[in-house]
Amino acid sequence: LEELTQAPGVPGSEDAVRQVLRRYLAPVAELETDHLGSLIARRTGRAERPRIMVAAHMDEVGFMVSRITDEGFLKFQPLGGWWGQVLLAQRVVVHTRRGPIRGVIGSKPPHLLPPDQRKQPVEIKDMFIDIGAASRQEAEEWGVRPGDPVVPDGPFTRLHDPQLVLAKALDDRAGCAVVVRVLEELAGTDHPNTVYGVATVHEEVARTGGGARTSAFAVDPDVAIAVDVGIAGDMPGVQPDEARSRLGQGPTILLYDSSMVPHRRLRDLVADTAEAEGIPYQFDFMPGGATDAGFFHVHGRGVPSLVVGPPARYVHSHGAIVHLGDLEQTVRLLVAVIRRLDAATVEALRTG
């Protein structure tokens, strides 16, 4: 998990994340990529079909250099959904053709702001990155150019409770770690299907599908589960009807997001499996967000699809928090579900 979170991987620049995943998945699966760069790990069980796709996205929210000012500051384009108030004074790393350069998202000191402006949020379009360059020419000499990816600088940190981890990119490197662990758990065991562990690209900017669409085409799944973080609501200011999931209470099963209504019979199978195996789980809604499952479920003639994953606090910021026990319980649940998904069960999901 630490290696995955610390690898830089904004949309369109997921190479370093893919390299980490290749190293862990190569011993337990056959690997290939689609033409956008999504990694597909295939593990055959007793039968070629049904094909079970368990997918997490590699990319993290970040930025792209849009312009270098005459004074050497960098203007930037957000990649993914950012709320401007979490950005000012945060450290970032610009990945140039000559290597990484650290910087900070600049802001005016309060001493220069009149009282009324101190209460006004700064719009992202008015922000800039300070890398210490004295001019555009110097920034260009250092290797910076428009289009360079910019990654949040958020180190992997165990909190005082060692089960709690603080890091950047837990959305969705936590899901990527779960996919690895699921295939490791299935290695050398019996399952009545072929399992595809997939790490997709471009999810954070995928209004037209990105890696979710291309990897679904490559796999042609019979069942698809997107492993993505839920929104933890166990913090001040969040009401139960906004987000119900809590850290340490098991994986979240999404009942609704803005991209789809999940498959009801698959949802029931996953919940029933959790209860049969004694695995804690939580139901939640996410009307303000979408996942790769929104594209999986409309592939071909339709694919029973669901979103399952560990809840996380403070997603789409420089530092989210997850509970490691939730990741392990997600692994347990997905492995138990996969072992139940034989041909007859999948056919019953489709036809009722």
Short mmCIF file of C-alpha atoms in Angstrom, two decimals:
data_model
loop_
_atom_site.label_atom_id
_atom_site.label_comp_id
_atom_site.label_asym_id
_atom_site.label_seq_id
_atom_site.Cartn_x
_atom_site.Cartn_y
_atom_site.Cartn_z
CA LEU A 1 0.00 0.00 0.00
CA GLU A 2 2.83 2.40 0.81
CA GLU A 3 4.54 1.77 -2.53
CA LEU A 4 1.29 2.25 -4.40
CA THR A 5 0.35 5.52 -2.70
CA GLN A 6 3.79 7.03 -3.14
CA ALA A 7 4.03 6.19 -6.84
CA PRO A 8 3.07 9.24 -8.94
CA GLY A 9 0.06 8.59 -11.15
CA VAL A 10 -2.26 11.38 -12.22
CA PRO A 11 -4.60 10.62 -15.17
CA GLY A 12 -2.56 9.95 -18.30
CA SER A 13 0.66 9.35 -16.31
CA GLU A 14 0.01 6.08 -14.46
CA ASP A 15 3.23 4.33 -15.55
CA ALA A 16 4.90 4.24 -12.11
CA VAL A 17 1.80 2.75 -10.48
CA ARG A 18 1.55 0.11 -13.19
CA GLN A 19 5.19 -0.88 -12.58
CA VAL A 20 4.51 -1.46 -8.88
CA LEU A 21 1.43 -3.53 -9.65
CA ARG A 22 3.26 -5.60 -12.26
CA ARG A 23 5.86 -6.60 -9.69
CA TYR A 24 3.23 -7.88 -7.26
CA LEU A 25 0.85 -9.44 -9.77
CA ALA A 26 3.33 -11.21 -12.06
CA PRO A 27 3.85 -14.15 -9.64
CA VAL A 28 0.11 -14.90 -9.43
CA ALA A 29 -1.43 -14.03 -12.80
CA GLU A 30 -0.91 -13.61 -16.54
CA LEU A 31 -0.50 -9.92 -17.37
CA GLU A 32 -1.42 -7.77 -20.33
CA THR A 33 -2.45 -4.16 -20.94
CA ASP A 34 -5.08 -2.49 -23.05
CA HIS A 35 -4.04 0.25 -25.47
CA LEU A 36 -4.62 3.05 -22.94
CA GLY A 37 -2.43 1.42 -20.31
CA SER A 38 -4.88 -0.35 -18.00
CA LEU A 39 -3.25 -3.44 -16.49
CA ILE A 40 -5.16 -6.73 -16.77
CA ALA A 41 -4.18 -9.71 -14.60
CA ARG A 42 -5.82 -13.01 -15.56
CA ARG A 43 -6.14 -15.98 -13.22
CA THR A 44 -7.91 -19.08 -14.58
CA GLY A 45 -9.87 -21.35 -12.26
CA ARG A 46 -11.91 -24.42 -13.19
CA ALA A 47 -13.63 -22.79 -16.15
CA GLU A 48 -13.01 -20.11 -18.77
CA ARG A 49 -16.40 -18.61 -17.93
CA PRO A 50 -17.89 -16.95 -16.08
CA ARG A 51 -15.35 -14.15 -16.21
CA ILE A 52 -15.24 -12.12 -12.99
CA MET A 53 -13.71 -8.65 -13.28
CA VAL A 54 -12.44 -7.04 -10.06
CA ALA A 55 -11.15 -3.59 -10.91
CA ALA A 56 -9.61 -0.57 -9.19
CA HIS A 57 -8.31 2.60 -10.81
CA MET A 58 -4.62 3.51 -10.80
CA ASP A 59 -4.90 7.26 -11.30
CA GLU A 60 -5.09 9.85 -8.53
CA VAL A 61 -6.39 13.39 -8.56
CA GLY A 62 -3.65 15.88 -9.42
CA PHE A 63 -2.77 18.61 -11.87
CA MET A 64 -1.10 19.43 -15.18
CA VAL A 65 1.10 22.43 -15.93
CA SER A 66 -0.85 24.70 -18.25
CA ARG A 67 1.47 27.72 -18.51
CA ILE A 68 4.75 29.13 -17.18
CA THR A 69 4.52 32.82 -16.30
CA ASP A 70 7.26 35.29 -17.20
CA GLU A 71 8.23 35.28 -13.51
CA GLY A 72 8.68 31.49 -13.42
CA PHE A 73 5.45 30.49 -11.64
CA LEU A 74 3.36 27.60 -12.94
CA LYS A 75 -0.33 27.87 -13.73
CA PHE A 76 -2.11 24.52 -13.66
CA GLN A 77 -5.12 22.53 -14.81
CA PRO A 78 -6.81 20.32 -12.19
CA LEU A 79 -7.11 16.65 -13.09
CA GLY A 80 -10.09 15.28 -11.19
CA GLY A 81 -12.53 16.89 -8.80
CA TRP A 82 -10.76 19.33 -6.47
CA TRP A 83 -12.30 21.69 -3.93
CA GLY A 84 -10.20 24.85 -4.00
CA GLN A 85 -10.08 25.31 -0.24
CA VAL A 86 -7.92 22.19 0.25
CA LEU A 87 -5.19 23.40 -2.12
CA LEU A 88 -3.50 26.59 -0.93
CA ALA A 89 -0.03 26.16 0.66
CA GLN A 90 0.03 22.44 -0.17
CA ARG A 91 3.23 20.86 -1.48
CA VAL A 92 3.35 19.26 -4.92
CA VAL A 93 5.87 17.51 -7.17
CA VAL A 94 6.19 18.46 -10.83
CA HIS A 95 7.37 15.50 -12.91
CA THR A 96 9.48 16.92 -15.75
CA ARG A 97 11.48 15.22 -18.48
CA ARG A 98 14.59 15.94 -16.39
CA GLY A 99 13.22 14.63 -13.13
CA PRO A 100 10.91 15.66 -10.28
CA ILE A 101 10.81 19.24 -8.95
CA ARG A 102 9.13 20.11 -5.69
CA GLY A 103 6.98 23.17 -5.24
CA VAL A 104 4.12 24.69 -3.29
CA ILE A 105 0.74 26.09 -4.31
CA GLY A 106 1.25 29.77 -3.52
CA SER A 107 -1.03 32.11 -1.66
CA LYS A 108 -1.00 35.66 -0.39
CA PRO A 109 -0.11 36.08 3.30
CA PRO A 110 -3.03 37.27 5.45
CA HIS A 111 -1.08 40.50 6.13
CA LEU A 112 -1.82 41.62 2.56
CA LEU A 113 -5.52 40.80 2.57
CA PRO A 114 -8.25 43.21 3.68
CA PRO A 115 -10.75 41.66 6.14
CA ASP A 116 -13.43 41.04 3.49
CA GLN A 117 -11.01 39.10 1.23
CA ARG A 118 -9.86 36.87 4.07
CA LYS A 119 -13.34 35.34 4.09
CA GLN A 120 -13.45 34.74 0.34
CA PRO A 121 -12.20 31.44 -1.15
CA VAL A 122 -9.52 31.70 -3.82
CA GLU A 123 -10.56 30.20 -7.14
CA ILE A 124 -8.33 27.49 -8.59
CA LYS A 125 -7.86 29.51 -11.78
CA ASP A 126 -6.14 32.20 -9.70
CA MET A 127 -3.71 29.81 -7.98
CA PHE A 128 -0.14 29.06 -9.05
CA ILE A 129 2.74 26.74 -8.18
CA ASP A 130 6.01 28.18 -6.91
CA ILE A 131 9.01 25.95 -7.74
CA GLY A 132 11.60 28.61 -6.91
CA ALA A 133 12.35 29.55 -10.51
CA ALA A 134 13.21 33.20 -11.14
CA SER A 135 11.88 33.30 -14.70
CA ARG A 136 10.19 31.31 -17.44
CA GLN A 137 13.58 30.67 -19.00
CA GLU A 138 14.94 29.21 -15.77
CA ALA A 139 11.89 26.97 -15.30
CA GLU A 140 12.28 25.72 -18.88
CA GLU A 141 16.01 25.10 -18.31
CA TRP A 142 15.00 22.91 -15.33
CA GLY A 143 12.89 20.84 -17.71
CA VAL A 144 9.39 22.21 -17.03
CA ARG A 145 6.98 22.51 -19.92
CA PRO A 146 3.20 22.68 -20.34
CA GLY A 147 1.55 19.28 -19.99
CA ASP A 148 3.88 18.06 -17.24
CA PRO A 149 2.01 16.09 -14.54
CA VAL A 150 1.86 17.55 -11.05
CA VAL A 151 1.32 15.18 -8.12
CA PRO A 152 0.28 15.99 -4.53
CA ASP A 153 3.09 15.50 -2.01
CA GLY A 154 1.43 13.39 0.70
CA PRO A 155 3.72 10.92 2.51
CA PHE A 156 2.52 7.55 3.75
CA THR A 157 2.07 7.84 7.53
CA ARG A 158 0.85 5.44 10.20
CA LEU A 159 -1.17 7.36 12.75
CA HIS A 160 -1.00 6.72 16.51
CA ASP A 161 -3.46 3.89 15.93
CA PRO A 162 -1.30 1.82 13.52
CA GLN A 163 -4.40 0.49 11.78
CA LEU A 164 -5.03 4.01 10.45
CA VAL A 165 -3.00 5.17 7.45
CA LEU A 166 -2.72 8.75 6.19
CA ALA A 167 -1.48 9.25 2.61
CA LYS A 168 -2.16 10.76 -0.78
CA ALA A 169 -3.81 8.69 -3.51
CA LEU A 170 -5.64 6.25 -1.24
CA ASP A 171 -8.41 6.88 -3.77
CA ASP A 172 -7.87 4.43 -5.32
CA ARG A 173 -4.54 2.82 -4.48
CA ALA A 174 -6.35 1.22 -1.54
CA GLY A 175 -8.52 -0.51 -4.14
CA CYS A 176 -5.42 -1.49 -6.15
CA ALA A 177 -3.91 -3.08 -3.05
CA VAL A 178 -7.15 -5.01 -2.48
CA VAL A 179 -7.07 -6.33 -6.06
CA VAL A 180 -3.50 -7.58 -5.54
CA ARG A 181 -4.43 -9.27 -2.27
CA VAL A 182 -7.51 -10.93 -3.82
CA LEU A 183 -5.41 -12.54 -6.57
CA GLU A 184 -2.79 -13.58 -4.03
CA GLU A 185 -5.49 -15.23 -1.90
CA LEU A 186 -6.86 -17.06 -4.95
CA ALA A 187 -3.42 -18.33 -6.01
CA GLY A 188 -3.22 -22.08 -5.66
CA THR A 189 -6.87 -22.40 -4.64
CA ASP A 190 -10.00 -23.58 -6.38
CA HIS A 191 -12.52 -21.16 -7.92
CA PRO A 192 -15.20 -21.98 -10.51
CA ASN A 193 -14.43 -19.16 -12.95
CA THR A 194 -11.70 -17.01 -14.46
CA VAL A 195 -10.82 -13.91 -12.46
CA TYR A 196 -9.48 -10.71 -13.98
CA GLY A 197 -7.82 -8.27 -11.61
CA VAL A 198 -7.79 -4.96 -13.45
CA ALA A 199 -6.13 -1.63 -12.70
CA THR A 200 -7.71 1.04 -14.90
CA VAL A 201 -6.44 4.40 -16.11
CA HIS A 202 -8.16 7.79 -16.42
CA GLU A 203 -10.99 7.17 -13.93
CA GLU A 204 -10.74 10.62 -12.35
CA VAL A 205 -11.32 12.33 -15.71
CA ALA A 206 -13.35 9.63 -17.44
CA ARG A 207 -16.52 11.31 -18.58
CA THR A 208 -16.47 9.04 -21.64
CA GLY A 209 -15.17 5.91 -19.93
CA GLY A 210 -11.38 5.92 -20.27
CA GLY A 211 -9.74 2.73 -19.03
CA ALA A 212 -13.02 1.40 -17.66
CA ARG A 213 -14.50 1.20 -21.15
CA THR A 214 -11.39 -0.19 -22.87
CA SER A 215 -10.60 -2.79 -20.19
CA ALA A 216 -14.20 -4.01 -20.15
CA PHE A 217 -13.94 -4.48 -23.92
CA ALA A 218 -10.69 -6.43 -23.43
CA VAL A 219 -12.04 -8.67 -20.66
CA ASP A 220 -15.70 -9.06 -21.72
CA PRO A 221 -16.77 -9.82 -18.12
CA ASP A 222 -19.85 -11.68 -16.94
CA VAL A 223 -19.75 -9.96 -13.54
CA ALA A 224 -17.86 -6.78 -12.63
CA ILE A 225 -16.99 -5.33 -9.22
CA ALA A 226 -15.36 -1.92 -8.97
CA VAL A 227 -13.16 -1.76 -5.88
CA ASP A 228 -13.22 1.92 -4.98
CA VAL A 229 -13.15 3.79 -1.69
CA GLY A 230 -16.38 4.83 -0.03
CA ILE A 231 -16.86 8.21 1.60
CA ALA A 232 -16.42 7.96 5.36
CA GLY A 233 -18.87 10.17 7.22
CA ASP A 234 -17.47 9.74 10.72
CA MET A 235 -16.16 13.30 11.05
CA PRO A 236 -17.49 16.64 12.29
CA GLY A 237 -19.94 18.38 9.99
CA VAL A 238 -21.09 15.31 8.05
CA GLN A 239 -24.71 14.25 8.54
CA PRO A 240 -25.85 10.58 8.42
CA ASP A 241 -27.83 11.20 5.24
CA GLU A 242 -24.72 12.60 3.54
CA ALA A 243 -22.33 9.69 4.24
CA ARG A 244 -22.97 6.78 6.60
CA SER A 245 -19.79 4.72 6.38
CA ARG A 246 -17.36 4.62 9.29
CA LEU A 247 -13.73 3.62 9.45
CA GLY A 248 -13.11 0.20 10.97
CA GLN A 249 -16.62 -1.10 10.28
CA GLY A 250 -15.86 -3.11 7.16
CA PRO A 251 -16.24 -2.52 3.41
CA THR A 252 -18.86 -0.21 1.96
CA ILE A 253 -21.36 -1.54 -0.58
CA LEU A 254 -22.72 1.32 -2.68
CA LEU A 255 -26.47 1.27 -3.22
CA TYR A 256 -26.40 4.22 -5.62
CA ASP A 257 -24.00 6.62 -7.29
CA SER A 258 -24.40 9.20 -10.03
CA SER A 259 -23.34 6.74 -12.75
CA MET A 260 -25.62 3.77 -12.07
CA VAL A 261 -28.06 1.86 -9.92
CA PRO A 262 -26.15 -1.31 -9.00
CA HIS A 263 -27.39 -4.77 -9.91
CA ARG A 264 -29.85 -5.77 -7.19
CA ARG A 265 -29.25 -9.53 -7.20
CA LEU A 266 -25.46 -9.07 -7.18
CA ARG A 267 -25.83 -6.61 -4.32
CA ASP A 268 -27.86 -9.17 -2.36
CA LEU A 269 -25.37 -11.96 -3.10
CA VAL A 270 -22.49 -9.85 -1.76
CA ALA A 271 -24.39 -8.82 1.38
CA ASP A 272 -25.59 -12.39 2.02
CA THR A 273 -22.04 -13.69 1.57
CA ALA A 274 -20.72 -11.15 4.09
CA GLU A 275 -23.30 -12.26 6.65
CA ALA A 276 -22.60 -15.95 6.03
CA GLU A 277 -18.85 -15.40 6.45
CA GLY A 278 -19.16 -13.10 9.48
CA ILE A 279 -17.66 -10.15 7.60
CA PRO A 280 -18.86 -6.69 8.69
CA TYR A 281 -20.11 -4.44 5.89
CA GLN A 282 -21.86 -1.10 5.40
CA PHE A 283 -24.40 0.23 2.89
CA ASP A 284 -24.02 3.76 1.58
CA PHE A 285 -25.01 6.16 -1.20
CA MET A 286 -22.79 8.48 -3.28
CA PRO A 287 -25.03 10.73 -5.40
CA GLY A 288 -22.22 13.27 -5.83
CA GLY A 289 -19.72 10.89 -7.40
CA ALA A 290 -19.28 8.12 -9.96
CA THR A 291 -17.04 5.08 -10.45
CA ASP A 292 -15.77 2.80 -13.21
CA ALA A 293 -18.75 0.50 -12.54
CA GLY A 294 -20.92 3.02 -14.37
CA PHE A 295 -19.20 1.91 -17.58
CA PHE A 296 -18.78 -1.77 -16.70
CA HIS A 297 -22.51 -2.33 -16.26
CA VAL A 298 -23.42 -1.16 -19.78
CA HIS A 299 -20.73 -3.19 -21.57
CA GLY A 300 -22.08 -5.43 -24.32
CA ARG A 301 -25.57 -6.69 -23.44
CA GLY A 302 -25.11 -5.56 -19.83
CA VAL A 303 -22.95 -6.80 -16.96
CA PRO A 304 -24.16 -7.25 -13.35
CA SER A 305 -21.96 -4.72 -11.54
CA LEU A 306 -21.41 -3.35 -8.05
CA VAL A 307 -19.06 -1.03 -6.15
CA VAL A 308 -17.41 -2.42 -3.00
CA GLY A 309 -14.47 -0.94 -1.11
CA PRO A 310 -13.03 0.40 2.13
CA PRO A 311 -14.30 3.78 3.33
CA ALA A 312 -11.89 6.71 3.41
CA ARG A 313 -11.86 10.14 5.01
CA TYR A 314 -10.77 13.27 3.11
CA VAL A 315 -10.62 11.84 -0.41
CA HIS A 316 -9.56 14.20 -3.21
CA SER A 317 -7.08 15.98 -0.98
CA HIS A 318 -3.38 15.70 -0.15
CA GLY A 319 -4.09 13.29 2.69
CA ALA A 320 -6.86 10.70 3.06
CA ILE A 321 -7.22 8.17 5.90
CA VAL A 322 -8.19 4.49 5.69
CA HIS A 323 -8.38 1.67 8.23
CA LEU A 324 -6.25 -1.32 7.23
CA GLY A 325 -8.78 -3.70 8.75
CA ASP A 326 -11.35 -2.46 6.23
CA LEU A 327 -8.99 -3.36 3.39
CA GLU A 328 -8.49 -6.88 4.75
CA GLN A 329 -12.23 -7.37 5.26
CA THR A 330 -12.81 -6.22 1.67
CA VAL A 331 -10.33 -8.86 0.49
CA ARG A 332 -12.09 -11.56 2.54
CA LEU A 333 -15.47 -10.56 1.16
CA LEU A 334 -14.41 -10.45 -2.49
CA VAL A 335 -12.62 -13.81 -2.30
CA ALA A 336 -15.70 -15.40 -0.72
CA VAL A 337 -17.97 -13.92 -3.40
CA ILE A 338 -15.69 -15.04 -6.24
CA ARG A 339 -15.75 -18.63 -4.93
CA ARG A 340 -19.57 -18.56 -5.14
CA LEU A 341 -19.75 -17.20 -8.69
CA ASP A 342 -20.06 -20.39 -10.73
CA ALA A 343 -21.91 -20.57 -14.05
CA ALA A 344 -25.29 -21.38 -12.50
CA THR A 345 -25.06 -18.52 -9.99
CA VAL A 346 -24.08 -15.99 -12.66
CA GLU A 347 -26.90 -17.14 -14.92
CA ALA A 348 -29.32 -16.69 -12.01
CA LEU A 349 -28.01 -13.14 -11.50
CA ARG A 350 -28.86 -12.36 -15.12
CA THR A 351 -32.26 -14.00 -15.34
CA GLY A 352 -33.59 -13.94 -11.76
#
